[in-house]
Structure formats: structure tokens, C-alpha cells
Coordinates of C-alpha atoms in Angstrom, one line a residue:
Chain A
A1 CA 58.7 96.6 38.9
Q2 CA 59.1 92.8 38.0
S3 CA 60.1 91.7 34.3
V4 CA 61.4 88.9 32.3
T5 CA 63.7 88.7 29.4
Q6 CA 64.2 85.8 27.2
L7 CA 67.2 85.9 25.2
G8 CA 66.8 84.7 21.7
S9 CA 63.3 84.7 20.2
H10 CA 64.2 81.4 18.0
V11 CA 66.5 78.6 19.0
S12 CA 67.3 76.0 16.7
V13 CA 69.2 72.8 17.6
S14 CA 69.8 69.2 16.4
E15 CA 67.9 66.3 17.7
G16 CA 70.4 65.1 20.3
A17 CA 72.1 68.1 21.3
L18 CA 72.0 70.2 24.2
V19 CA 68.9 72.8 24.5
L20 CA 69.7 75.9 26.8
L21 CA 66.9 78.8 26.7
R22 CA 67.8 81.7 28.6
C23 CA 65.9 83.6 31.1
N24 CA 67.0 86.5 33.4
Y25 CA 64.5 88.4 35.8
S26 CA 64.2 91.6 37.8
S27 CA 62.7 91.6 41.0
S28 CA 63.0 93.7 44.0
V29 CA 61.9 90.6 46.3
P30 CA 62.6 86.7 46.1
P31 CA 60.7 85.5 43.1
Y32 CA 58.8 82.4 42.1
L33 CA 59.9 81.2 38.8
F34 CA 58.4 79.1 36.3
W35 CA 58.9 77.7 32.6
Y36 CA 55.7 77.1 30.5
V37 CA 55.6 75.3 27.3
Q38 CA 53.3 76.1 24.7
Y39 CA 52.9 73.2 21.8
P40 CA 51.1 74.2 18.5
N41 CA 47.6 75.1 19.2
Q42 CA 47.5 74.2 22.6
G43 CA 47.5 76.0 25.9
L44 CA 50.4 76.4 28.2
Q45 CA 51.8 73.6 30.3
L46 CA 54.1 74.1 33.4
L47 CA 57.3 72.3 32.7
L48 CA 58.9 73.4 36.1
K49 CA 58.9 75.9 38.9
Y50 CA 61.3 77.3 41.7
T51 CA 60.0 77.9 44.9
T52 CA 62.8 78.2 47.4
G53 CA 65.5 75.8 48.5
A54 CA 67.3 73.6 46.0
T55 CA 68.3 75.7 43.0
L56 CA 68.1 73.1 40.5
V57 CA 64.6 72.2 39.5
K58 CA 63.7 69.3 37.6
G59 CA 60.6 69.3 35.5
I60 CA 58.7 66.9 32.9
N61 CA 60.2 65.7 29.9
G62 CA 63.9 65.8 31.0
F63 CA 64.0 69.7 31.4
E64 CA 65.8 71.3 34.4
A65 CA 66.4 74.8 35.3
E66 CA 69.0 76.4 37.7
F67 CA 68.0 79.6 39.7
K68 CA 71.2 81.8 40.1
K69 CA 70.2 84.6 42.1
S70 CA 73.4 86.4 41.6
E71 CA 72.8 86.1 38.1
T72 CA 69.2 86.8 38.4
S73 CA 68.9 84.0 35.9
F74 CA 66.7 81.0 35.4
H75 CA 68.0 79.2 32.2
L76 CA 66.3 76.0 31.0
T77 CA 68.1 73.0 29.8
K78 CA 67.8 69.5 28.2
P79 CA 70.7 67.5 27.8
S80 CA 69.4 65.9 24.6
A81 CA 66.9 67.3 22.2
H82 CA 64.1 65.5 20.8
M83 CA 61.7 66.1 17.7
S84 CA 58.6 66.3 20.2
D85 CA 60.4 69.2 22.1
A86 CA 59.7 71.6 19.3
A87 CA 57.6 74.5 20.9
E88 CA 57.4 77.6 22.2
Y89 CA 58.8 78.1 25.7
F90 CA 58.0 80.9 28.2
C91 CA 59.8 81.9 31.7
A92 CA 57.6 83.7 33.7
V93 CA 58.1 85.5 37.2
S94 CA 55.8 85.9 40.4
H95 CA 56.0 86.8 44.0
A96 CA 53.2 87.6 46.6
F97 CA 52.2 91.0 46.6
S98 CA 50.6 92.2 50.0
G99 CA 47.1 91.0 50.3
G100 CA 48.1 87.8 48.5
Y101 CA 47.6 88.8 45.1
N102 CA 49.9 86.8 43.0
K103 CA 50.7 87.9 39.2
L104 CA 52.5 86.1 36.5
I105 CA 54.8 88.1 34.4
F106 CA 56.0 86.6 31.3
G107 CA 58.9 86.8 28.8
A108 CA 58.4 87.3 25.1
G109 CA 58.8 83.4 24.6
T110 CA 61.5 81.7 22.8
R111 CA 60.7 79.2 19.9
L112 CA 62.6 76.0 20.0
A113 CA 63.1 74.3 16.6
V114 CA 64.4 70.8 16.5
H115 CA 66.0 69.2 13.3
P116 CA 67.2 65.9 12.4
Chain B
E1 CA 39.7 65.5 34.0
A2 CA 40.7 68.6 35.6
Q3 CA 40.8 71.4 33.0
V4 CA 40.1 74.9 31.9
T5 CA 37.9 74.9 29.0
Q6 CA 37.2 77.9 26.6
N7 CA 34.8 78.5 24.1
P8 CA 35.0 79.3 21.1
R9 CA 38.2 78.2 20.0
Y10 CA 38.1 80.2 17.1
L11 CA 36.3 83.4 15.9
I12 CA 36.0 85.9 13.2
T13 CA 33.9 88.9 14.0
V14 CA 33.8 92.4 12.5
T15 CA 34.5 95.5 14.5
G16 CA 31.8 96.7 17.0
K17 CA 30.0 93.3 17.3
K18 CA 29.7 92.5 20.5
L19 CA 31.0 89.2 21.7
T20 CA 32.0 86.7 24.6
V21 CA 34.3 84.2 25.1
T22 CA 33.3 81.8 28.0
C23 CA 35.9 80.2 30.6
S24 CA 35.2 77.6 32.9
Q25 CA 37.3 75.5 35.4
N26 CA 36.5 72.3 37.3
M27 CA 39.4 72.4 39.7
N28 CA 37.2 74.8 42.4
H29 CA 40.1 77.1 41.9
E30 CA 39.6 80.9 43.3
Y31 CA 41.9 82.4 41.3
M32 CA 41.1 83.3 37.4
S33 CA 42.6 85.4 35.0
W34 CA 42.5 86.5 31.2
Y35 CA 45.6 86.8 29.0
R36 CA 46.2 88.0 25.6
Q37 CA 49.4 86.8 23.6
D38 CA 50.4 88.7 20.8
P39 CA 54.0 87.6 18.8
G40 CA 56.9 89.3 20.5
L41 CA 55.1 90.5 23.8
G42 CA 54.4 87.3 25.3
L43 CA 51.4 87.0 27.4
R44 CA 50.1 90.0 29.0
Q45 CA 46.9 90.0 31.8
I46 CA 43.8 91.7 30.8
Y47 CA 41.7 91.2 34.0
Y48 CA 42.0 88.5 37.1
S49 CA 39.5 87.3 39.6
M50 CA 40.4 86.4 43.3
N51 CA 37.2 85.0 44.1
V52 CA 33.4 85.4 43.1
E53 CA 32.2 89.1 42.8
V54 CA 36.0 89.9 42.9
T55 CA 38.0 91.0 39.9
D56 CA 40.4 93.7 39.1
K57 CA 42.4 95.3 35.8
G58 CA 45.5 93.5 34.8
D59 CA 48.1 95.4 32.6
V60 CA 45.9 95.7 29.3
P61 CA 42.3 96.0 30.3
E62 CA 41.2 98.8 27.9
G63 CA 38.2 97.3 25.7
Y64 CA 37.2 94.4 27.7
K65 CA 35.1 93.4 30.4
V66 CA 34.8 90.6 32.8
S67 CA 32.3 88.8 35.3
R68 CA 32.8 86.5 38.0
K69 CA 29.2 85.4 39.2
E70 CA 30.2 81.8 40.0
K71 CA 33.3 80.2 41.1
R72 CA 34.0 78.2 38.0
N73 CA 33.2 80.8 35.4
F74 CA 34.7 83.7 34.1
P75 CA 33.8 85.1 30.6
L76 CA 35.7 87.9 28.7
I77 CA 33.4 90.5 27.2
L78 CA 34.1 92.4 24.3
E79 CA 31.6 95.2 24.0
S80 CA 32.8 96.7 20.8
P81 CA 35.7 95.0 19.3
S82 CA 38.1 96.5 17.3
P83 CA 41.3 95.3 14.8
N84 CA 43.8 95.8 17.6
Q85 CA 41.9 93.2 19.9
T86 CA 42.8 90.6 17.1
S87 CA 44.9 87.9 19.2
L88 CA 45.3 85.1 20.9
Y89 CA 43.2 84.8 24.3
F90 CA 44.1 82.2 27.3
C91 CA 42.0 82.0 30.3
A92 CA 44.1 80.4 33.4
S93 CA 43.0 79.5 36.8
S94 CA 44.8 78.7 39.9
L95 CA 44.0 77.2 43.5
G96 CA 44.2 80.7 45.3
V97 CA 46.2 83.6 46.6
G98 CA 48.7 83.3 48.7
R99 CA 52.8 82.9 49.5
T100 CA 53.4 79.5 48.3
S101 CA 54.5 78.8 44.8
S102 CA 51.7 75.7 44.4
Y103 CA 49.1 78.6 44.9
N104 CA 50.8 80.4 42.3
E105 CA 50.9 77.7 39.6
Q106 CA 48.2 78.6 36.8
F107 CA 46.7 76.2 34.8
F108 CA 46.0 77.2 31.0
G109 CA 43.0 76.6 28.9
P110 CA 43.6 75.6 25.1
G111 CA 43.4 79.5 23.8
T112 CA 40.7 81.5 21.7
R113 CA 41.8 82.7 18.6
L114 CA 40.1 86.0 17.8
T115 CA 40.2 87.7 14.5
V116 CA 38.3 91.2 14.4
L117 CA 38.0 92.7 10.7

């Protein structure tokens, strides 16, 4: 069975500091991996996704993530945090089941706080 | 504008009073899904639909019903709500089902915050 673990339910960084949000997954088959962001009182917005090929994936708002198969990880980073990055971030995994049904499994989420 | 809409955005109700949360998408997506979001649990899938008249249970379907009579609409029905269904609900849609990630990308509505007293 697939699962996603996000280390740290709350992360706090200073403005301008590196952002690192951790995600580890378990999957018996090659996964598709996603990071979504949820701003207050809004729905989820896709930040980036990994399909196949290049293991370093660039997303919106300066975020990127690296797929490391040997570590079963897909950590999200941003070199310099901005106040507007404060939000909740969800890592999710999916793969194609037989019959074409693709199911997203979400981690519990990490709430990022950015302070001046 | 391509979007998923949900109504209502906020709802307070009482135990046992039937309610429906509507979901509509204007992207001609085949796949639609309902999730509930609870603190510390992330999002969990309630029901999904791969196309019109094709629906199936997700991970937490108890107490919910859905229907997919039209491609664009996927309402969530709580026949007899209970306090443990107090949650934040999201509807999502994607282009279709298939082996490419672009099909897996799901677009989310703004959420419906439901409180059952």
C-alpha cells in the first residue's frame, strides 16, 4: 500500500532563509509525486510534480523538489523564504492502477510559518 | 476561467438534517473526486467518479453519497449528518484516468467548511 510521511507538522523559518519541507513515500511501483500548497481559506494549488526523467523538478514561486528513489524521498525546497510562502504544504503520491484509476494519497501536511 | 466551484463555502447544520454540497467544473474533466481534510490527517478520499454514471468508494465513504448524472457536476450528499462529519471538504477534478502524470494532476475547489452540531 502506498503512504506518504511528511516530517514536521509545523516548520518556522525567517524571511530569506532556506525552506526545506520533507516528504517520504512508500510505493511498490514507480510513483508520480506532487506537492500542493494551500493558502488560508483557499483550495489546493499544484506547486510541482514529478513524472519520469529529470529528478530535480522546478515548480511555481521558486520552489523545487528532488526525487531520490534510493531514499524514497521528494523533499521540497526554496532558497529564500518570503512572507507570502506562509501556507500549508501537502505531499502526495499516485500511480496508475490497472484499469487506469489514479488515486492521490496525501501526507498529513506541513504548515510553514515565515517570520520577519 | 477554468475552475472547480463548490457551494456552499460554509455550512452549519444539525444532526440528521440532510444536506447537499454541490461541485461543478468547467474544464470538461472526466475524473472527479471528493476529499475531506482533518487536522493531522491530510486529505482523505471519500468518493470518486471516472465518468458519468461511474462512481466508486474512496477511503472514507461511510455516511456519504454521490451522483454523477452530468460530466460537470458531482454533488456530495449527507443523508443524515453526524458531528464526526464536521470537516473541510474539497472537490477535485482531473482530465481523465491514465498512466501519465498530466492526467493525474487534480484541480481543487475552494472548499466547504461543514459544521454538524
